[in-house]
Short mmCIF file of C-alpha atoms and ligand atoms in Angstrom, two decimals:
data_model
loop_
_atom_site.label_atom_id
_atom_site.label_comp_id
_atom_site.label_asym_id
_atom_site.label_seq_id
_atom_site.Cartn_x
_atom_site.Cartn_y
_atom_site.Cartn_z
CA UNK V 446 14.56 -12.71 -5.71
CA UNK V 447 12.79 -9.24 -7.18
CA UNK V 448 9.76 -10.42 -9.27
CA UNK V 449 6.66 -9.08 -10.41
CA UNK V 450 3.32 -9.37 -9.04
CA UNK V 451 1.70 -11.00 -12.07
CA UNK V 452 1.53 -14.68 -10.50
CA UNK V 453 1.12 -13.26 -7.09
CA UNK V 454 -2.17 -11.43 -8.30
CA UNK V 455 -3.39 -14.14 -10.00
CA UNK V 456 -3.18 -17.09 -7.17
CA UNK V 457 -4.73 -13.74 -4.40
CA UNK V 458 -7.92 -13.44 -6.97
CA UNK V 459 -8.08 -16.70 -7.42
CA UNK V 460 -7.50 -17.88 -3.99
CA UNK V 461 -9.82 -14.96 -2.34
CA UNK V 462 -7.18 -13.58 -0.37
CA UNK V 463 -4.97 -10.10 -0.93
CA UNK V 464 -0.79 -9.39 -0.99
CA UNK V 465 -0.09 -6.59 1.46
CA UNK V 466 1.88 -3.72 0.45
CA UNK V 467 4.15 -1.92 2.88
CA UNK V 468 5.67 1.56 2.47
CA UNK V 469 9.39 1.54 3.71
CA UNK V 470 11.97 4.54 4.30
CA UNK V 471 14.15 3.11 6.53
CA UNK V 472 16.46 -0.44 7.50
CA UNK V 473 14.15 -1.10 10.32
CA UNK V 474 11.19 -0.70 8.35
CA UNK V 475 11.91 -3.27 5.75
CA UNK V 476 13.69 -5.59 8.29
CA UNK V 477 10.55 -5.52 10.17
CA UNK V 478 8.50 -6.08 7.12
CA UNK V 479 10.60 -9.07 5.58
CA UNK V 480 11.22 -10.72 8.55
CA UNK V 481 7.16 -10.56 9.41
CA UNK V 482 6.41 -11.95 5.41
CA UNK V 483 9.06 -14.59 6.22
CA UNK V 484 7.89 -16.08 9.60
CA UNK V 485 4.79 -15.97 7.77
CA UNK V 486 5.48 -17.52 4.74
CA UNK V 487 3.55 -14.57 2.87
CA UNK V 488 4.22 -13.36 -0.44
CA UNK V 489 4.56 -9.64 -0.19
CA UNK V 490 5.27 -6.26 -1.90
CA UNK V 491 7.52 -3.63 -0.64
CA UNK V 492 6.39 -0.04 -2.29
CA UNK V 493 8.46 2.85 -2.51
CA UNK V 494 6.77 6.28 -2.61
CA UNK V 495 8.09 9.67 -4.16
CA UNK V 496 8.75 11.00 -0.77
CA UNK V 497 10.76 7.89 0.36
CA UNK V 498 12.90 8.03 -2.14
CA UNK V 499 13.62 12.01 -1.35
CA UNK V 500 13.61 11.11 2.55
CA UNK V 501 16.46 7.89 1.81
CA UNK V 502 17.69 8.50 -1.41
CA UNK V 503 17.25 5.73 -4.33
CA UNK V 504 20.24 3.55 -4.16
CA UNK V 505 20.07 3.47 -0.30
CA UNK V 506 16.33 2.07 -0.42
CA UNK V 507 16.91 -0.21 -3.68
CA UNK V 508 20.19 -1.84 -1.96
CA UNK V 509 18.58 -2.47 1.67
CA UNK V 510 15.68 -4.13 -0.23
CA UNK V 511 18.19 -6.54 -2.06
CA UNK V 512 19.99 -6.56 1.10
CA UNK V 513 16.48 -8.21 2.51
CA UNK V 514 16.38 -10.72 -0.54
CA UNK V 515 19.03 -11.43 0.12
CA UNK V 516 18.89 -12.21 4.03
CA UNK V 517 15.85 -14.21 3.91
CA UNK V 518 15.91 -15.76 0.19
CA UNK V 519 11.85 -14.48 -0.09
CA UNK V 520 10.52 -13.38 -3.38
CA UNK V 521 9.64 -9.75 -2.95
CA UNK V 522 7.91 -7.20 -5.44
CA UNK V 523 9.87 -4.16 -5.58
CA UNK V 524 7.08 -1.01 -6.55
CA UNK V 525 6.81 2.28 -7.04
CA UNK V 526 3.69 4.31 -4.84
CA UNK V 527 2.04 7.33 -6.59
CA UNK V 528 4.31 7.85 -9.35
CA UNK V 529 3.40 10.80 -11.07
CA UNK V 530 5.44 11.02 -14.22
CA UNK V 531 6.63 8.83 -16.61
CA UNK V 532 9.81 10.11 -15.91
CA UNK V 533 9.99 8.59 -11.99
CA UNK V 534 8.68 5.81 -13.52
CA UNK V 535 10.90 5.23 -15.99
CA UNK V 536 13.44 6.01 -13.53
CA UNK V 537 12.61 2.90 -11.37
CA UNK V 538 12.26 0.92 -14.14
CA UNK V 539 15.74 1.02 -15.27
CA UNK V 540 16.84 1.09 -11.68
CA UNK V 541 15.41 -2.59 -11.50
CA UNK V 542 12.00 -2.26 -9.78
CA UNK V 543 9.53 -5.33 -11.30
CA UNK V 544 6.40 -2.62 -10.64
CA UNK V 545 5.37 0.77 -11.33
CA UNK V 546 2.18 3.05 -10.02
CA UNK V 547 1.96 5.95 -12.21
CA UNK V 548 -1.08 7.78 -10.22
CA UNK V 549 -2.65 9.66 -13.28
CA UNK V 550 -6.07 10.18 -11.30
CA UNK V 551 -5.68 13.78 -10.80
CA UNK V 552 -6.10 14.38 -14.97
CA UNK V 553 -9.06 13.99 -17.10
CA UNK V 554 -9.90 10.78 -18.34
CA UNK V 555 -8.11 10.87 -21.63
CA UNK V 556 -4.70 12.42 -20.07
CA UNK V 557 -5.02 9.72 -17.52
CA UNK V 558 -5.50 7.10 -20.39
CA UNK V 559 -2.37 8.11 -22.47
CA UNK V 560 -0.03 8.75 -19.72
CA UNK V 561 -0.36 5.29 -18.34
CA UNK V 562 -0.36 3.74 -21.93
CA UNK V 563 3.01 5.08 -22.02
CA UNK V 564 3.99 3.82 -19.47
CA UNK V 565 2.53 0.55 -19.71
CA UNK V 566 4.26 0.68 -23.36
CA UNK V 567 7.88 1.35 -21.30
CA UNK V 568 7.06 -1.28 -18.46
CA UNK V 569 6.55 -4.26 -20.47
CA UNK V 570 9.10 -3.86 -22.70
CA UNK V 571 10.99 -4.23 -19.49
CA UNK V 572 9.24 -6.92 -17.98
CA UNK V 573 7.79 -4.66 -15.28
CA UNK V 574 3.93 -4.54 -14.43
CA UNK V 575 1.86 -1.23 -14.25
CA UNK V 576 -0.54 -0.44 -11.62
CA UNK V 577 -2.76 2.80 -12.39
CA UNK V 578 -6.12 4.64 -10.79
CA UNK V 579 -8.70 5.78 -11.85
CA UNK V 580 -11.34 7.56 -9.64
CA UNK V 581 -9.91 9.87 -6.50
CA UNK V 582 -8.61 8.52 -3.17
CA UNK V 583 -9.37 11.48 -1.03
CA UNK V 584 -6.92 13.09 1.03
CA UNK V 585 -6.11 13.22 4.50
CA UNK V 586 -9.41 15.31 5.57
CA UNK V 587 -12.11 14.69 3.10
CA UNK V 588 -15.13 13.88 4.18
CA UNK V 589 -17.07 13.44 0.88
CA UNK V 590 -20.87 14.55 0.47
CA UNK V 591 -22.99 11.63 -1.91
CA UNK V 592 -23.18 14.04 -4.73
CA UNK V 593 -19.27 14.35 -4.35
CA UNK V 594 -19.05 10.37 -3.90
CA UNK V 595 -20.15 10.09 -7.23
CA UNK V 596 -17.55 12.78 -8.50
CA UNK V 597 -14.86 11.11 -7.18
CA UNK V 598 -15.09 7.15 -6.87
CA UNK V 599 -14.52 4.84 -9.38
CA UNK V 600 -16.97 4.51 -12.54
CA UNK V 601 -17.30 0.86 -13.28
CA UNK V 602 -17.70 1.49 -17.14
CA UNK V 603 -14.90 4.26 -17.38
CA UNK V 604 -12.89 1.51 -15.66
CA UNK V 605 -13.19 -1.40 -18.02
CA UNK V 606 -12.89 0.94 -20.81
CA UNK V 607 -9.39 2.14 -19.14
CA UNK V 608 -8.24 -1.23 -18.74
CA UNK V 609 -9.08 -1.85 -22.22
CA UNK V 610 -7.46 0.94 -23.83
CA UNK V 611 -4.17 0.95 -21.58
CA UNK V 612 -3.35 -2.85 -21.02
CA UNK V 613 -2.31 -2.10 -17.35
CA UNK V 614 -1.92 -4.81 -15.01
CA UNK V 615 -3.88 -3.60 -12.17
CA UNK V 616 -6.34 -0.78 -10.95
CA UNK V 617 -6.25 0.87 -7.70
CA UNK V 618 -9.93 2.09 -7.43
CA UNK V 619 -11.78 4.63 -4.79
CA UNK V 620 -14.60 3.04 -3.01
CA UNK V 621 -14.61 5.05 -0.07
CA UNK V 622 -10.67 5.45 1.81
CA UNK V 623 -8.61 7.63 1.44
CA UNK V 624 -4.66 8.33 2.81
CA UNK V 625 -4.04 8.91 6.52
CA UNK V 626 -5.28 8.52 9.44
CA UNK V 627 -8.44 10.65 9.20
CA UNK V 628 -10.61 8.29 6.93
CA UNK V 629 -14.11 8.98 8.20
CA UNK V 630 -15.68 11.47 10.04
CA UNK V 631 -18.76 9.46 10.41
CA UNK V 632 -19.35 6.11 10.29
CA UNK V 633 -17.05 3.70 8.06
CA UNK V 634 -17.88 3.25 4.77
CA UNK V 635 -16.80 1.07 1.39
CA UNK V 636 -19.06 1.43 -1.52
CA UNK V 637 -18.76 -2.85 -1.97
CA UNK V 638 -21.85 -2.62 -4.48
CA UNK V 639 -19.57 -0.32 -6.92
CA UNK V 640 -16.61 -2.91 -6.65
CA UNK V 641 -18.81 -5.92 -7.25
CA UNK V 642 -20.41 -3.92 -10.16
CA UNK V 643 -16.29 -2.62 -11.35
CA UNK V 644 -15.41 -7.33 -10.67
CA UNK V 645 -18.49 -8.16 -12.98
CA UNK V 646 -16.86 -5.77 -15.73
CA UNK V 647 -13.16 -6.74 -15.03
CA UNK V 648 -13.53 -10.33 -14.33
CA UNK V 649 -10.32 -12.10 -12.75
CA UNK V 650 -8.65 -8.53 -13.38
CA UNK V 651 -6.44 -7.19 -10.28
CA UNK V 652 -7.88 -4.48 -8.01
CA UNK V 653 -5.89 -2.20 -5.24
CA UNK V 654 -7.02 -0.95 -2.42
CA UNK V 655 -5.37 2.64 -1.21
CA UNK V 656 -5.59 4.03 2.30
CA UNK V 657 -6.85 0.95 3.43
CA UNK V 658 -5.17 1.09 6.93
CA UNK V 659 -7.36 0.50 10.17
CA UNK V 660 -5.76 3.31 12.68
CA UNK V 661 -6.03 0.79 15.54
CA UNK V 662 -6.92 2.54 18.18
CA UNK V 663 -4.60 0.53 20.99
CA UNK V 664 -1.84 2.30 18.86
CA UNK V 665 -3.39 5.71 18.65
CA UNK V 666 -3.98 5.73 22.52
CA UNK V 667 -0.22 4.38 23.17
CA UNK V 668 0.55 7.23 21.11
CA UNK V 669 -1.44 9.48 23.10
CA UNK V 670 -0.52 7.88 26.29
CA UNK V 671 3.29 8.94 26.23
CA UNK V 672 2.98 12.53 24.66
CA UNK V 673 1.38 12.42 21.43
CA UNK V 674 -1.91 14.33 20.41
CA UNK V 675 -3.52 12.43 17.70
CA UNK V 676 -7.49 12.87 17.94
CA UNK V 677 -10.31 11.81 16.01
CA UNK V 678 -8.24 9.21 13.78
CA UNK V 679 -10.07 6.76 12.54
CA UNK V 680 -10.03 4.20 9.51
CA UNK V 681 -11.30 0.89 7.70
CA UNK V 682 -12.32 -1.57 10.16
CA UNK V 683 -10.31 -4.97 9.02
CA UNK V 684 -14.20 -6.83 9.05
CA UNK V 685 -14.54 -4.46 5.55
CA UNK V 686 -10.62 -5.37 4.67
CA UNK V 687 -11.20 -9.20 4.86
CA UNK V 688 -14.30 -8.46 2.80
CA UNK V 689 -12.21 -6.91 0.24
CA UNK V 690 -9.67 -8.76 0.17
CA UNK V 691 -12.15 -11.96 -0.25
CA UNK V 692 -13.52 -10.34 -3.31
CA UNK V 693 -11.23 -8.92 -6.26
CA UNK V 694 -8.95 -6.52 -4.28
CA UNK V 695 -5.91 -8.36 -4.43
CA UNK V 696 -3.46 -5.68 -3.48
CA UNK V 697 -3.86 -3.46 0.37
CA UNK V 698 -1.53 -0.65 0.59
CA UNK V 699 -0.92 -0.02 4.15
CA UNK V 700 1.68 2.71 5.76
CA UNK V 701 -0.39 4.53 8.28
CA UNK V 702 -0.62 1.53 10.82
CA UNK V 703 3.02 1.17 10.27
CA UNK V 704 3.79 4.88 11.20
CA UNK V 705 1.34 4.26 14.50
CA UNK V 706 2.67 0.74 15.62
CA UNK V 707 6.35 2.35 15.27
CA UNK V 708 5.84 6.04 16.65
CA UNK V 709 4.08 4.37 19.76
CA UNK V 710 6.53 1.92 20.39
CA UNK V 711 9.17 5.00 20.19
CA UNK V 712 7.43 6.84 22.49
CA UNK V 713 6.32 4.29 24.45
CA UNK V 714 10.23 2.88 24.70
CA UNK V 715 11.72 6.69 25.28
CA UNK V 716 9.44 7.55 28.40
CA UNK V 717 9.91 4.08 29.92
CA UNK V 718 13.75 4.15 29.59
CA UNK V 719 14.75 7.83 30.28
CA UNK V 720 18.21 7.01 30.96
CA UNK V 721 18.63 5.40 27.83
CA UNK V 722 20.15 7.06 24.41
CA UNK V 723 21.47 4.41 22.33
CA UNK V 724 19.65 4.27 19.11
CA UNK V 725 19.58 0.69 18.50
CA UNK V 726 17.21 0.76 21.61
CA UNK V 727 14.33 2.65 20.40
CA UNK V 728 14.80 1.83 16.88
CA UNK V 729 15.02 -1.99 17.62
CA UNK V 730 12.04 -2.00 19.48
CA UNK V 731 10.38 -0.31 16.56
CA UNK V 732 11.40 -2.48 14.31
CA UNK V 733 9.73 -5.19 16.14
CA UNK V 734 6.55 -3.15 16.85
CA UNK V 735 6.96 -3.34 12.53
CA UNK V 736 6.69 -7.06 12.51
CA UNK V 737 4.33 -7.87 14.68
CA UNK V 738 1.75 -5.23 13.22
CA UNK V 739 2.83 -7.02 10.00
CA UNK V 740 2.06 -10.12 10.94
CA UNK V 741 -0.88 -9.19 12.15
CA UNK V 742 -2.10 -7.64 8.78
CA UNK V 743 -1.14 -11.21 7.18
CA UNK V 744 -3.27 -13.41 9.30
CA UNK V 745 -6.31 -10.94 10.29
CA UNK V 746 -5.94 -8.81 7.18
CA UNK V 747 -4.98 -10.11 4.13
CA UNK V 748 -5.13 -13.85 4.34
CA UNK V 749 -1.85 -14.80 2.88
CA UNK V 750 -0.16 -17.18 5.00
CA UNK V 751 1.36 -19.90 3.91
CA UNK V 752 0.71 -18.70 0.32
CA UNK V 753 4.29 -18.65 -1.05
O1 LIG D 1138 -2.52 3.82 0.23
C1 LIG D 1138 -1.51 4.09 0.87
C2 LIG D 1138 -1.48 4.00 2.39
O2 LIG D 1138 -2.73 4.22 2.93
P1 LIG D 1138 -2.85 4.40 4.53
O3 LIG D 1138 -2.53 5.81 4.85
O4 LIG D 1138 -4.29 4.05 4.84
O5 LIG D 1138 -1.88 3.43 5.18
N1 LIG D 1138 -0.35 4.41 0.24
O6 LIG D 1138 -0.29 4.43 -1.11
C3 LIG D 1138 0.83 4.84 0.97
C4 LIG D 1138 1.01 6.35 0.82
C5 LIG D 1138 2.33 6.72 1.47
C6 LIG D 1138 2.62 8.20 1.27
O7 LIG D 1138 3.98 8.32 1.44
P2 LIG D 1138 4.67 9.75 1.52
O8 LIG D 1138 4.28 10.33 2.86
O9 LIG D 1138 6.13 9.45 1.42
O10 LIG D 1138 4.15 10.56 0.37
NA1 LIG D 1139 -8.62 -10.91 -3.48
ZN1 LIG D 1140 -2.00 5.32 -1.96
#
């Protein structure tokens, strides 16, 4: 079935592990996913961004998901990524998802406060759960000075009082990543002091990580290796993942190491079979490059096998 996250938070914290959340746009993408969470035994979150739902169109992605609940019986939470109005949210709130994002960290402190209050207000009146963020997940290419670090990451004490004043369910915060696959320019970093110091404030309270893929660099060099030109990637090591995902991050949002594991395969598949032109080829293969880098995230990442 569709259900929320609320019990599946509360079992990660408590257990010390984390529920990965996978971006899909595509069949292969979510049969990939769900059939990974299911050999796996993983609870797991399926997140739909803005741009998906342009790229597929709603009722394509929201009938392939149910089409996966339906295949493999597993309980899945259906979410929206980086909504930025209440109006998308709203949208995918009547159109059945159990969980919202609405990404209000671009606008001042108050505006961020009563735009998610609103929809917090909406969402559980409809039994859905709210996920907001305070603080700024950089971009693609930002490599952030200290001074700027301080700008932009999450302020423990603005973040309990946000909690407080909104009643959302969960709080993706910036600690250091950021979208992409061009997270550092130097050397790794998570600020783990500032979430300890955000978990002391919010005890038992939900956390999300953003742009918390790893860029593994087998996939970047298969990439590479069959006509790609992807250079100076780089992203969290999964040493600082487990870490989180041990402490109060109970949500990872990964879509990056998705996008490498399938492009490579792709490529990989297309320069290997150059006779070959039937889609179900190349896009098979994909989809099984999908599960196994899902799989992997369960077990080396995230922690939550065998936690259904
Ligand atoms: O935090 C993340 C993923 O982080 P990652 O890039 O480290 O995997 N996400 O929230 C996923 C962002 C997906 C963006 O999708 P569009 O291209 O459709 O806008
Ligand atoms: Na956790
Ligand atoms: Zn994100």
């Amino acid at each position: 079935p569709l259900v929320t996250s609320k019990e599946l938070f509360k079992k990660a914290y408590e257990g010390g592990y984390a529920i990965g959340a996978f971006n899909v746009n595509n069949m292969e993408i979510i049969q990939g996913i769900v059939e990974a969470a299911k050999e796996e035994n993983s609870p797991l979150i399926l997140q739909v961004s803005a741009g998906a739902r342009k790229y597929a169109r709603p009722v394509y992605l929201k009938k392939l998901v149910e089409a996966a609940v339906e295949d493999t019986g597993l309980p899945v939470v259906l979410h929206l990524d980086h909504g930025e109005s209440f109006e998308i949210c709203k949208a995918c709130i009547d159109d059945g998802f159990t969980s919202v994002m609405i990404d209000g960290s671009k606008l001042p402190f108050e505006e961020n406060i009563t735009l998610t209050k609103k929809v917090v207000d909406y969402a559980h009146e409809h039994g859905v759960v709210v996920e907001a963020e305070l603080g700024r997940i950089g971009g693609v290419e930002d490599n952030i000075s200290v001074g700027e670090r301080e700008a932009t990451f999450t302020d423990p004490d603005q973040a309990l009082e946000f909690v407080e004043r909104t009643g959302v369910d969960s709080l993706a915060i910036a600690i250091g990543t950021s979208h992409g696959a061009y997270k550092f320019k130097g050397e790794p970093y998570l600020d783990f002091k500032r979430l300890e110091e955000i978990m002391k404030r919010l005890p038992g309270f939900p956390l999300v990580l953003h742009g918390a893929s790893t860029v593994l660099p087998e996939f970047v060099e298969a990439c590479n290796k069959y006509g790609g030109s992807i250079h100076s990637a780089k992203g969290v090591p999964e040493e600082m993942l487990r870490k989180a995902a041990s402490l109060g991050i109970c949500k990872i949002n990964i879509d990056t190491d998705l996008r490498l594991a399938m492009t490579a395969m792709i490529r990989k598949y297309l320069a290997e079979n150059p006779s070959e032109f039937d889609p179900r080829k190349y896009l098979g293969a994909a989809r099984e490059a999908i599960k196994e880098m899902v799989k992997h995230k369960i077990r080396n990442v995230l922690g939550s096998s065998n936690k259904l």
